[in-house]
mmCIF file of C-alpha atoms and ligand atoms in Angstrom:
data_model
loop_
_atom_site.group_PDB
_atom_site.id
_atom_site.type_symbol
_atom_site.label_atom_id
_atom_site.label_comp_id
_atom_site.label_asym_id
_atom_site.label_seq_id
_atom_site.Cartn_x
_atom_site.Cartn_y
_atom_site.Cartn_z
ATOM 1 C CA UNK A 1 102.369 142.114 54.981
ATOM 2 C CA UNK A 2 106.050 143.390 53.990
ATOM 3 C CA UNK A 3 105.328 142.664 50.561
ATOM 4 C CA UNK A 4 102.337 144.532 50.750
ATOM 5 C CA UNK A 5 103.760 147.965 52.770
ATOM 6 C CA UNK A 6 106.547 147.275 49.812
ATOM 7 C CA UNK A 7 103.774 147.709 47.076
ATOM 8 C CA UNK A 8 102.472 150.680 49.169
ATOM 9 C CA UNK A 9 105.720 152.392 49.699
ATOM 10 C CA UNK A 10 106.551 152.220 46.028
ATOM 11 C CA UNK A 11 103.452 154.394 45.483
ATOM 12 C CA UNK A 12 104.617 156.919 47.114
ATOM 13 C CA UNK A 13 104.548 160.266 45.820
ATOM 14 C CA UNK A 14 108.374 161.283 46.078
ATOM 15 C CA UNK A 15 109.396 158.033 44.263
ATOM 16 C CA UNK A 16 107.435 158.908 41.111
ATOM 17 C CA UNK A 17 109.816 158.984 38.435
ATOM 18 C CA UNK A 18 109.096 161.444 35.574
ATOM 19 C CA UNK A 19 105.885 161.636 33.671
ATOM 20 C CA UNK A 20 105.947 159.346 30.089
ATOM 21 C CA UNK A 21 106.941 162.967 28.112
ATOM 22 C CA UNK A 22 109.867 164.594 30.447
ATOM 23 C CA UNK A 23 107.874 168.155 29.700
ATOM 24 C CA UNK A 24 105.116 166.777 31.501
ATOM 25 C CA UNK A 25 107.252 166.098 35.009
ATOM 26 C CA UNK A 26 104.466 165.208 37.500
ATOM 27 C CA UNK A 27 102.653 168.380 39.027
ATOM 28 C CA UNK A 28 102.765 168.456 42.986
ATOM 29 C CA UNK A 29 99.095 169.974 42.029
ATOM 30 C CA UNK A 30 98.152 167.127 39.796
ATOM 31 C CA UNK A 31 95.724 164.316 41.238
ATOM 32 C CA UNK A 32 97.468 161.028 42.024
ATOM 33 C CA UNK A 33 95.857 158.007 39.959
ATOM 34 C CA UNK A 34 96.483 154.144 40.895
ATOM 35 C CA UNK A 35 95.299 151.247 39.016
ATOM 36 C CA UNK A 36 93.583 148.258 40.599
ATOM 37 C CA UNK A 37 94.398 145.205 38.672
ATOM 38 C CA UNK A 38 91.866 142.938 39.402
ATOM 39 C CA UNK A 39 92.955 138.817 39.642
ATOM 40 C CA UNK A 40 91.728 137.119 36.301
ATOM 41 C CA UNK A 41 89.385 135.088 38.361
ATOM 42 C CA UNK A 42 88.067 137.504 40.330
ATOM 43 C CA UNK A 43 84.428 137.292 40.644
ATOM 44 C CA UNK A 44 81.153 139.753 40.040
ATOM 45 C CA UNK A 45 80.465 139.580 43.741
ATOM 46 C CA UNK A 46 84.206 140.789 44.691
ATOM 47 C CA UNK A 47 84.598 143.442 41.722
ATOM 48 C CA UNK A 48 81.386 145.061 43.159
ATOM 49 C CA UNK A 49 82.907 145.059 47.126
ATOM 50 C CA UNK A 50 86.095 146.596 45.405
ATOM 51 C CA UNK A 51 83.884 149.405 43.744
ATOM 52 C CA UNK A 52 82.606 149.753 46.835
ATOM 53 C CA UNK A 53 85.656 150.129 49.075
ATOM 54 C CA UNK A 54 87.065 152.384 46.848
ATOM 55 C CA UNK A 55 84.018 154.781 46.907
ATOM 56 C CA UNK A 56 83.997 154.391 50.686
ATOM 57 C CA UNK A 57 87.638 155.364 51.223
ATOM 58 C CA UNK A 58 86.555 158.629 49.208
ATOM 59 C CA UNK A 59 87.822 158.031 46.103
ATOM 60 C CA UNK A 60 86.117 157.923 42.317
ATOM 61 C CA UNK A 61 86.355 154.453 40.964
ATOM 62 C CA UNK A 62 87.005 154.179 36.872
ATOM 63 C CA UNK A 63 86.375 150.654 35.440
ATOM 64 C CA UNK A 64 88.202 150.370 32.218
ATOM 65 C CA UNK A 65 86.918 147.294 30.586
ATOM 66 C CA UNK A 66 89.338 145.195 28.435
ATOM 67 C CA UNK A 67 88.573 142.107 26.418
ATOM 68 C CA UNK A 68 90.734 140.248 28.191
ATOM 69 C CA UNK A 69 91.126 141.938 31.968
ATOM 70 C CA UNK A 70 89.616 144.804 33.446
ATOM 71 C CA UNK A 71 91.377 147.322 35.404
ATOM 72 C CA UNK A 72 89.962 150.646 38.225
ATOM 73 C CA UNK A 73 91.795 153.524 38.242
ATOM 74 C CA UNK A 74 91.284 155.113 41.602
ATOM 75 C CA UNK A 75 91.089 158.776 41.622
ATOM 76 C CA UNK A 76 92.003 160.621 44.705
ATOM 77 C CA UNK A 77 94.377 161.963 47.383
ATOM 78 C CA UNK A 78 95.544 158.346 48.398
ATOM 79 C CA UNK A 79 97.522 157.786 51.737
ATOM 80 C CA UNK A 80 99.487 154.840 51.973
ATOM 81 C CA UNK A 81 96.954 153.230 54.716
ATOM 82 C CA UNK A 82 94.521 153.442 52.148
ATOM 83 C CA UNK A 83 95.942 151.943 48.991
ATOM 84 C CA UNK A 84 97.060 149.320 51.620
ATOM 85 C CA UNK A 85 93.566 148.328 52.236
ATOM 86 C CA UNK A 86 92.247 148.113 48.540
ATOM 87 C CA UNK A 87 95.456 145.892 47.911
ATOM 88 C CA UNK A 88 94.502 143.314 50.716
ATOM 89 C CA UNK A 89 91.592 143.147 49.102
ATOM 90 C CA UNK A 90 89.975 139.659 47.867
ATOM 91 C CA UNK A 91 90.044 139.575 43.590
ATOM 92 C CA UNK A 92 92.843 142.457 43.962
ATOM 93 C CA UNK A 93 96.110 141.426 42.085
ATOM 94 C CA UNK A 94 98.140 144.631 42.465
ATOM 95 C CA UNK A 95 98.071 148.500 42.710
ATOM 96 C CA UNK A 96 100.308 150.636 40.065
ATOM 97 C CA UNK A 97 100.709 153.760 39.783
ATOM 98 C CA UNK A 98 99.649 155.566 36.784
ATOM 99 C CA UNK A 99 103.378 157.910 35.636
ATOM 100 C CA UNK A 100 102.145 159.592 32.537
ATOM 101 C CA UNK A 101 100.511 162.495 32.151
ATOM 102 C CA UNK A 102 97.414 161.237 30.414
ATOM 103 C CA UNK A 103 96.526 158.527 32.742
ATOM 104 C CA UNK A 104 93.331 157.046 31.952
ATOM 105 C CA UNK A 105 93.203 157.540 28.026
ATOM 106 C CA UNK A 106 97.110 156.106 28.608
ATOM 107 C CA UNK A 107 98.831 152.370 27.945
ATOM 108 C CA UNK A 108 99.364 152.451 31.051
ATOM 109 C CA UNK A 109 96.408 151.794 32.683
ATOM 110 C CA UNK A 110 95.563 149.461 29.947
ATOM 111 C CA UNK A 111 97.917 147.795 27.677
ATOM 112 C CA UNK A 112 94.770 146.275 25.576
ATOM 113 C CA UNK A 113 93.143 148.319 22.820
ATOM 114 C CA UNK A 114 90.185 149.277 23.665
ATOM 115 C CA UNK A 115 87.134 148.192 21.337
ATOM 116 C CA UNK A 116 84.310 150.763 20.983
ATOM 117 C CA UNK A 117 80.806 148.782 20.375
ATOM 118 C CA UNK A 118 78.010 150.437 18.186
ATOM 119 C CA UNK A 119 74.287 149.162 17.589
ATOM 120 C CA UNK A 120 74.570 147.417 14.412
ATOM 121 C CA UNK A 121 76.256 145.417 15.766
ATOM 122 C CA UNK A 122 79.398 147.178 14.899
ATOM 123 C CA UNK A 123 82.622 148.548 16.554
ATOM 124 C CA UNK A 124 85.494 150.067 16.403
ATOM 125 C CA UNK A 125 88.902 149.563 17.381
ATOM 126 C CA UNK A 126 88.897 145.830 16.410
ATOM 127 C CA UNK A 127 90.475 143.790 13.844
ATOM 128 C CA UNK A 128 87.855 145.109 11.324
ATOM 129 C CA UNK A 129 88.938 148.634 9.679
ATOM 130 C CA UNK A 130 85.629 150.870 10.446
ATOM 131 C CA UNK A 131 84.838 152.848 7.787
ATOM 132 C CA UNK A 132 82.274 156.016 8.677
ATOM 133 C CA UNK A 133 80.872 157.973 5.678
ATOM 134 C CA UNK A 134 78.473 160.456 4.223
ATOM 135 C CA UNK A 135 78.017 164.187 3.739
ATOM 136 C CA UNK A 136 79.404 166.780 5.919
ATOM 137 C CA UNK A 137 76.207 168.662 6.290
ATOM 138 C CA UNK A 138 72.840 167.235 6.359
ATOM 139 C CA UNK A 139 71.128 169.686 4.218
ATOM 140 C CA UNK A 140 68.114 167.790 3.253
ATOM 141 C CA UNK A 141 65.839 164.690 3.438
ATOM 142 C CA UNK A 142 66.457 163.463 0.592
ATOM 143 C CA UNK A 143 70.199 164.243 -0.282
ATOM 144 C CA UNK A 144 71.027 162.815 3.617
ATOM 145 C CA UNK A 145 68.706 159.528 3.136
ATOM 146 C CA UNK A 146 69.934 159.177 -0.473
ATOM 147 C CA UNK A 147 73.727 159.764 0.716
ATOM 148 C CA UNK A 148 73.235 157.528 3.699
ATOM 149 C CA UNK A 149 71.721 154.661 1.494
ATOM 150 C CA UNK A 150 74.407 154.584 -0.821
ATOM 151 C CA UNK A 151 77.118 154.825 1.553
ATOM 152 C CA UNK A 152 75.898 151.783 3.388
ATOM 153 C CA UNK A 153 75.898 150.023 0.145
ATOM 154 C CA UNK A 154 79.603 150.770 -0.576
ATOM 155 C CA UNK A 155 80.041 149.268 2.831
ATOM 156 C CA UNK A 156 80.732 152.268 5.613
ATOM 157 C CA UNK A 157 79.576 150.819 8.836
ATOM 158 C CA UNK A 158 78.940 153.964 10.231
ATOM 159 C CA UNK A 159 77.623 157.136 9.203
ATOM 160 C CA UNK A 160 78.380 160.972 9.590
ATOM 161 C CA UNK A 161 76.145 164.162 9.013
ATOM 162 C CA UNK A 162 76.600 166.841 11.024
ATOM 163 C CA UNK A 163 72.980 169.851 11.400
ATOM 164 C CA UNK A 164 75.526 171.621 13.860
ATOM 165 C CA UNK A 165 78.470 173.127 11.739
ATOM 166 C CA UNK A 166 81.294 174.764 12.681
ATOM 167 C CA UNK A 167 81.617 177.177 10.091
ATOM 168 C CA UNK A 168 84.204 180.191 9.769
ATOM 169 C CA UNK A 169 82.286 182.306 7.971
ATOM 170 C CA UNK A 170 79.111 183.238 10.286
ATOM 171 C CA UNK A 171 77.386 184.423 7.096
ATOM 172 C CA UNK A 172 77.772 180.673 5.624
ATOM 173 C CA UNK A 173 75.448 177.804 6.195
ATOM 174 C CA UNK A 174 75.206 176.386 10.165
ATOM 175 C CA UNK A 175 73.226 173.210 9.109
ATOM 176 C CA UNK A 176 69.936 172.703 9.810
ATOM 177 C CA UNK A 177 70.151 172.710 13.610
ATOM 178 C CA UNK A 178 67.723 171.981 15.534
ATOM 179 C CA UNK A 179 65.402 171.011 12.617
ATOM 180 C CA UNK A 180 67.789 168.855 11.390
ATOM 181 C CA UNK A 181 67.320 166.252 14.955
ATOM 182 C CA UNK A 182 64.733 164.028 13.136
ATOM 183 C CA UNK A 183 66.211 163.656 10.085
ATOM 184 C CA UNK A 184 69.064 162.030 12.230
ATOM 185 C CA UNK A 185 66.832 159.942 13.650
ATOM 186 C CA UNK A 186 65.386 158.845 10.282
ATOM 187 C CA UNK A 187 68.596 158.077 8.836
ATOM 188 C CA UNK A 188 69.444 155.648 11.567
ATOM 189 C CA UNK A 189 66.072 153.996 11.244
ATOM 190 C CA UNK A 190 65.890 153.352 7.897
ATOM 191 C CA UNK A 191 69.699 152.584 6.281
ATOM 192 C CA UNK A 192 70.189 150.626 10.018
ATOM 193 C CA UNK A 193 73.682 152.366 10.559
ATOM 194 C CA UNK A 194 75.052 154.182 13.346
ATOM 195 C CA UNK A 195 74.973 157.925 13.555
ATOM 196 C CA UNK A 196 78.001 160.155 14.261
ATOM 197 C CA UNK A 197 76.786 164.070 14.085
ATOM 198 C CA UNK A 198 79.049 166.745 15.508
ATOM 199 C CA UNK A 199 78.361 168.463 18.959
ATOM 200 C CA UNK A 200 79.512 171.750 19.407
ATOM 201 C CA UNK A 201 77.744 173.750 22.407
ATOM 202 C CA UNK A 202 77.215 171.990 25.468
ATOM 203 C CA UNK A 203 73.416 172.836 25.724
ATOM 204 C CA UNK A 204 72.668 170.515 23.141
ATOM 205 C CA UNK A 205 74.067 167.375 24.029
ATOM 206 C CA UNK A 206 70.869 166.748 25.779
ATOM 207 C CA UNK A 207 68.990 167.178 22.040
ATOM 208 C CA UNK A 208 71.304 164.807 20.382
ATOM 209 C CA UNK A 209 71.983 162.350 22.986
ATOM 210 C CA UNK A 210 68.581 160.505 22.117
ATOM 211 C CA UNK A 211 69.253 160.269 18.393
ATOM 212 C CA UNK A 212 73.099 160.054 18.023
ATOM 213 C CA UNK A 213 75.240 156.996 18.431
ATOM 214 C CA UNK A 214 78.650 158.593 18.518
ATOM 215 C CA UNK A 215 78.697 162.347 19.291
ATOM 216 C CA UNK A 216 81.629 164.579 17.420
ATOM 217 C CA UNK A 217 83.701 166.555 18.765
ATOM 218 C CA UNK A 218 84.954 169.024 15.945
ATOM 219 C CA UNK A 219 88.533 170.040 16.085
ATOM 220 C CA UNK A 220 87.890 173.686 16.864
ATOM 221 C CA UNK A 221 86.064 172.541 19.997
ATOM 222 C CA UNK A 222 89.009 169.501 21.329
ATOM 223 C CA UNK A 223 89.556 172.096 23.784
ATOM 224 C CA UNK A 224 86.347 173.190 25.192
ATOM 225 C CA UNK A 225 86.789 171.707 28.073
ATOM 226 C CA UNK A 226 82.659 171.956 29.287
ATOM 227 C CA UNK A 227 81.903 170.494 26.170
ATOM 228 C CA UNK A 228 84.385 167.385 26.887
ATOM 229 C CA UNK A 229 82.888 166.998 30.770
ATOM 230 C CA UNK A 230 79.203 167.277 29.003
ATOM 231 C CA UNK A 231 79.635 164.697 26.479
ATOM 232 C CA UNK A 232 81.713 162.523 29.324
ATOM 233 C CA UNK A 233 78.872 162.222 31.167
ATOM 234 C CA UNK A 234 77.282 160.718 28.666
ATOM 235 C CA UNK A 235 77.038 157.265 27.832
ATOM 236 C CA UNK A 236 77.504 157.672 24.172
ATOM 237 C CA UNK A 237 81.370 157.253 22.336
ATOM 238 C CA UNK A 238 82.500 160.404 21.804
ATOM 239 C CA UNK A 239 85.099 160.505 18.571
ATOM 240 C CA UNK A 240 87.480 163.424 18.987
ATOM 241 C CA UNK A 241 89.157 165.268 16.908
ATOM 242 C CA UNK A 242 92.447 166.692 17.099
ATOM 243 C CA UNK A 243 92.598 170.342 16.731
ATOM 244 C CA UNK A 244 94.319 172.148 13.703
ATOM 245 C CA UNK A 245 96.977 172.893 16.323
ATOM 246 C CA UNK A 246 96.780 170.212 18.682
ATOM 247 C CA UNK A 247 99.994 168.060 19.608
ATOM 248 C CA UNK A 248 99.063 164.460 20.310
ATOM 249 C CA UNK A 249 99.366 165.023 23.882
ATOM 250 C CA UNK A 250 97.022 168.090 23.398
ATOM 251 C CA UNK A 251 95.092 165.492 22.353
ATOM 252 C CA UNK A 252 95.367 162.572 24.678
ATOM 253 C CA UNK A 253 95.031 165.182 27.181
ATOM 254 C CA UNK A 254 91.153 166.208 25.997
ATOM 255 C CA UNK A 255 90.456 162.901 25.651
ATOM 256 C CA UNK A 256 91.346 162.410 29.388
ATOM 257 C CA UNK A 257 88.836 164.905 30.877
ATOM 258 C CA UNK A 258 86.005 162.576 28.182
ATOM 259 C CA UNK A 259 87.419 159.524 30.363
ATOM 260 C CA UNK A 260 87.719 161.011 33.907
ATOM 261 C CA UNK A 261 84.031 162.618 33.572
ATOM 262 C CA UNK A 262 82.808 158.687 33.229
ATOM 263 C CA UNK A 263 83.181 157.734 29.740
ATOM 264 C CA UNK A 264 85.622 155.908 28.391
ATOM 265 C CA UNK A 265 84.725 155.221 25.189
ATOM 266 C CA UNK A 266 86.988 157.460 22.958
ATOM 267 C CA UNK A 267 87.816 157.519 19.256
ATOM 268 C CA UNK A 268 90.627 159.595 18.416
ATOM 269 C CA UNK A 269 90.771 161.393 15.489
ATOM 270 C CA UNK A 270 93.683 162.222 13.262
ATOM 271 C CA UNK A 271 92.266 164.783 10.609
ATOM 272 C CA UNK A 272 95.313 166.792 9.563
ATOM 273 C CA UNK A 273 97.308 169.448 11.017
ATOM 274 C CA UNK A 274 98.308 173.379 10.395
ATOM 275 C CA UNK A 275 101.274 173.469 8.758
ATOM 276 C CA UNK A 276 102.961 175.978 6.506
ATOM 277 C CA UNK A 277 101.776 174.170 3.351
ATOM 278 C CA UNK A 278 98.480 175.764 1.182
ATOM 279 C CA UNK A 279 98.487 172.843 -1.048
ATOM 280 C CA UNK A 280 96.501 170.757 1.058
ATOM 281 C CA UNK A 281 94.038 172.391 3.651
ATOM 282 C CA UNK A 282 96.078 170.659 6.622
ATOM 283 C CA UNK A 283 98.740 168.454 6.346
ATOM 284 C CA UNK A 284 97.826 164.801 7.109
ATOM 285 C CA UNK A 285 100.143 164.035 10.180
ATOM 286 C CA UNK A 286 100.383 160.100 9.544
ATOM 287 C CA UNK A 287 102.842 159.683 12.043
ATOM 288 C CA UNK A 288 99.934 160.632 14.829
ATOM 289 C CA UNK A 289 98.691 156.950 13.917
ATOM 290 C CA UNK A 290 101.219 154.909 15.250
ATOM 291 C CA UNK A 291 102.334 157.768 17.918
ATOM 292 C CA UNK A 292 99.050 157.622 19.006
ATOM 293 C CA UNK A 293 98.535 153.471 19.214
ATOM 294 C CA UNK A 294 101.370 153.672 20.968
ATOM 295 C CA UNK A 295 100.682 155.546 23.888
ATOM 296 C CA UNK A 296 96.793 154.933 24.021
ATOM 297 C CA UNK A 297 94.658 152.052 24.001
ATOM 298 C CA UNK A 298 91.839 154.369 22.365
ATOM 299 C CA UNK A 299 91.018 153.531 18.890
ATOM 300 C CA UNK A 300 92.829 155.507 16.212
ATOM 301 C CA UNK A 301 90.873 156.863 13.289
ATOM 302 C CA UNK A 302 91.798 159.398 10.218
ATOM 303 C CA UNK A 303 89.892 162.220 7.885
ATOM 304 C CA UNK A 304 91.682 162.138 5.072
ATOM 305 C CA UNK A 305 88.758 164.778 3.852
ATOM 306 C CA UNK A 306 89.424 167.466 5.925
ATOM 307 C CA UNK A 307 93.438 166.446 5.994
ATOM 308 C CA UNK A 308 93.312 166.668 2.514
ATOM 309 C CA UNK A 309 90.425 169.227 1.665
ATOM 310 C CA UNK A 310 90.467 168.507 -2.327
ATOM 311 C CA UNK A 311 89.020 164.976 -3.619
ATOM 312 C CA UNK A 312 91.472 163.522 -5.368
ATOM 313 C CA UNK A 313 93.572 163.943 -2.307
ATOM 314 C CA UNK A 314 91.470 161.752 -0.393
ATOM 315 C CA UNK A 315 91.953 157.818 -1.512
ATOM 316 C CA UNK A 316 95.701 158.087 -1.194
ATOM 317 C CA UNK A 317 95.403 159.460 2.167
ATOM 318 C CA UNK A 318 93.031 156.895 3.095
ATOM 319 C CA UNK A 319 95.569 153.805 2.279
ATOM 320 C CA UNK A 320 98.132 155.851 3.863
ATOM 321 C CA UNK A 321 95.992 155.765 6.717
ATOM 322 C CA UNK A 322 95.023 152.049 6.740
ATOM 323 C CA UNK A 323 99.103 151.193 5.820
ATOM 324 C CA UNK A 324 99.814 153.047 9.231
ATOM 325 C CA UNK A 325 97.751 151.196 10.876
ATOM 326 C CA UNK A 326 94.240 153.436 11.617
ATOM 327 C CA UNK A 327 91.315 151.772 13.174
ATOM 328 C CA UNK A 328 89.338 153.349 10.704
ATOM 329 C CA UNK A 329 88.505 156.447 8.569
ATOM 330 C CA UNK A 330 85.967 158.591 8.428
ATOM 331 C CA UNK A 331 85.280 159.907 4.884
ATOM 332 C CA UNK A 332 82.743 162.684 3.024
ATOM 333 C CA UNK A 333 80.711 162.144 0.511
ATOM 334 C CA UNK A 334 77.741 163.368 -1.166
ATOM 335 C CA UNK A 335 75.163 162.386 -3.612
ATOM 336 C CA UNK A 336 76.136 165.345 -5.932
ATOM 337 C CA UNK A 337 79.440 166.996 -4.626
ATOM 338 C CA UNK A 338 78.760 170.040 -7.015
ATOM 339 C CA UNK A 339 75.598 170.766 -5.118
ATOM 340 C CA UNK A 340 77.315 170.393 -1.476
ATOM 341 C CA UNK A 341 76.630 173.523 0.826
ATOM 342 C CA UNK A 342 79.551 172.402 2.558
ATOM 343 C CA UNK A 343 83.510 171.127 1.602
ATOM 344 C CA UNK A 344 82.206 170.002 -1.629
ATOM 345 C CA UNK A 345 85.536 170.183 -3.348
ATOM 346 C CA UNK A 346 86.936 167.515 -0.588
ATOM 347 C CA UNK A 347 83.330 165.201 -0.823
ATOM 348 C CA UNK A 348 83.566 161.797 -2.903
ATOM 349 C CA UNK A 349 80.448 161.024 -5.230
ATOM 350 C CA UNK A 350 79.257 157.698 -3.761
ATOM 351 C CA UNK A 351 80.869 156.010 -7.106
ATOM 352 C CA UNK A 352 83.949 157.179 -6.266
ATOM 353 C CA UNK A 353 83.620 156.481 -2.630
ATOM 354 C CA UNK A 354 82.506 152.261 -3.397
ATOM 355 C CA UNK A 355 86.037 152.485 -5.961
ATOM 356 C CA UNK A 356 87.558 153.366 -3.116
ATOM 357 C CA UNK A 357 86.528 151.195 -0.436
ATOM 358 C CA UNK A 358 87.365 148.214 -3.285
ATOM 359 C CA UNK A 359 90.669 149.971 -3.286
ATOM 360 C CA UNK A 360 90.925 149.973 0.355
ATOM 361 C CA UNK A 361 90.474 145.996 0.648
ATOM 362 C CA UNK A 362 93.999 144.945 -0.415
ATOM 363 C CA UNK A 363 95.500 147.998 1.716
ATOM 364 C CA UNK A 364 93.825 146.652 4.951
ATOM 365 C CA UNK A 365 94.864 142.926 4.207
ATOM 366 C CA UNK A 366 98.288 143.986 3.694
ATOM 367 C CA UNK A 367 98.119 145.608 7.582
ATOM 368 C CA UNK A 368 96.586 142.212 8.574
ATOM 369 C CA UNK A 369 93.151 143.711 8.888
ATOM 370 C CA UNK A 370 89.747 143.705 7.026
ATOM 371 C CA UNK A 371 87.191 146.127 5.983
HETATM 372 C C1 LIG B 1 83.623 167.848 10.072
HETATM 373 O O1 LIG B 1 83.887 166.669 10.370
HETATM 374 O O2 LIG B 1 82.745 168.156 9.265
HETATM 375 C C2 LIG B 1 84.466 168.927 10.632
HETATM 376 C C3 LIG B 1 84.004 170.161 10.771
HETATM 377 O O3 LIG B 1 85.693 168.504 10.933
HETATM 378 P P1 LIG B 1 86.866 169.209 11.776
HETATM 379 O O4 LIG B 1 86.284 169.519 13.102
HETATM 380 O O5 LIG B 1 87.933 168.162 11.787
HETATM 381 O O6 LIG B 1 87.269 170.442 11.007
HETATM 382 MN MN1 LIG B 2 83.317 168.890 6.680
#
């Protein structure tokens, strides 16, 4: 029992060192999150009592599945009496507390990356470099179907195409919209891949949620913070993309209210930054990669279209990417670039795309990882 009031006692709030990022000292207003770690025998039966205590003491359980363990993080005002409890608890191992500011998207709470799983079968996150491609915009039936086919072909194992854009003109093209819903649907059906398609107003995660399999969030909405609870309370991945002037934590930060709304399947998204430079359209920030692997178990992917913004820009930032160690990319392209209604100049023609993903091959063995 001393051991135990030790554990307890060390949870306490004035012993909290500093957050992760000394900016980010903890907030007297900021909820307190412990992690259950769970024995590596601990069975079905005893993982669902644990859920249950935990709800019954008041608090919000959050199972983060590993490959190897799985951890709770227990959200909540906790009094020592409390925690107490949960860590006499049969199948409990110990109870940490969770120091840095992003705590559930954090290393902290779980030191294994975490592997996103798509129908396909596919994932990402795993050994496997995921490659996601086709056209920004789906403007059609046939230039989306055509697009999708050959993508597949070249070997992406997921594809994009948004019928929401976020566009800065409001005089330029918005997609298709609502229109645009079975022609998702259609695509998925009949090339057999994945969808990703961009989500950008909370009322219509409801529309997409039946035909997508990973809903976007675009980089001028990595802040709307309804948008992030909406799509948390989903159970679809949600990839998210950093905003133009986003700092990783920014970052981790959005993806925490995803996590802490239920969902915990998160793909981060590195797709360039604002910078002072005009001769790309944002600056590529490679380091995010490994800054990013580092402090999250979240899968790390990169546009090196919309980092890049002109073609030929876009196969060296792709090995760049791979060399640092991304989970995966996520690339435009378009049956006939020239004809795109939108970023045509940064769109690969599905020949150049399949060069590139034969490029790619070596790049991803030399990070010990395939494609
Ligand atoms: C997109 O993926 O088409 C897009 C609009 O990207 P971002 O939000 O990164 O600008
Ligand atoms: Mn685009």
């Amino acid at each position: 029992m001393e051991i135990l009031r030790r554990q307890v006692r060390c949870l306490l709030p004035q012993e909290e060192p500093g957050g992760h990022l000394a900016k980010n000292a903890p907030n007297r207003h900021r909820r307190r999150i412990v992690v259950i770690i769970l024995q590596s025998d601990t069975t079905k039966l005893q993982y669902n009592s644990i859920i249950a205590k935990v709800e019954e003491l008041g608090f919000t359980p959050h199972p983060i599945v590993g490959v190897e363990k799985t951890v709770i993080a227990v959200i909540g005002d906790k009094t020592p009496d409390k925690i107490e409890i949960l860590a006499s608890m049969v199948g409990v191992d110990r109870i940490v507390p969770i120091m840095e500011p992003f705590k559930l998207a954090g290393k902290e709470v779980m030191a294994e990356p975490t592997i996103i799983e798509l129908p396909g079968p596919t994932y990402i996150g795993g050994e496997r470099v995921a490659v996601g491609a086709g056209p920004c915009a789906v403007e059609s039936r046939e230039q989306y179907l055509e697009t999708a086919r050959l993508c597949k072909a070249a070997g992406a194992v997921f594809l994009r195409g948004s019928i929401f854009k976020p566009r800065t003109s409001p005089h330029d093209f918005q997609g298709l919209r609502e229109d645009g819903v079975d022609l998702l649907q259609e695509a998925h059906e009949t090339v057999g891949l994945p969808i990703v398609t961009e989500v950008m107003d909370p009322e219509h995660v409801e529309l997409l949620d039946p035909v997508v399999d990973i809903f976007q969030i675009g980089a001028r909405n990595m802040q709307n913070f309804s948008l992030l609870t909406k799509v948390g309370r989903t159970s679809k991945p949600v990839l998210l993309k950093r905003g133009m002037s986003a700092t990783v934590e920014d970052l981790l930060m959005a993806a925490e209210y995803i996590i802490v709304a239920g969902n915990d399947q998160v793909v981060l998204c590195e797709r360039g930054i604002r910078t002072f430079e005009t001769a790309t359209r944002n600056t590529l920030d490679i380091s995010a990669v490994p800054v990013l692997k580092r402090l999250s178990h979240l899968p790390v992917i990169v546009d090196p279209s919309h980092a890049g913004g002109h073609r030929y820009l876009v196969p060296a930032l792709a090995k760049a990417a791979v060399a640092a160690g991304a989970d995966g990319l996520l690339i435009e392209v378009h049956r006939r670039p020239e004809e795109a209604l939108v970023d045509g100049p940064q769109a690969l023609s599905p020949d150049d795309f399949a060069q590139l993903m034969r490029e790619l091959k070596g790049f991803a063995q030399a990070a010990e990882r395939s494609l």
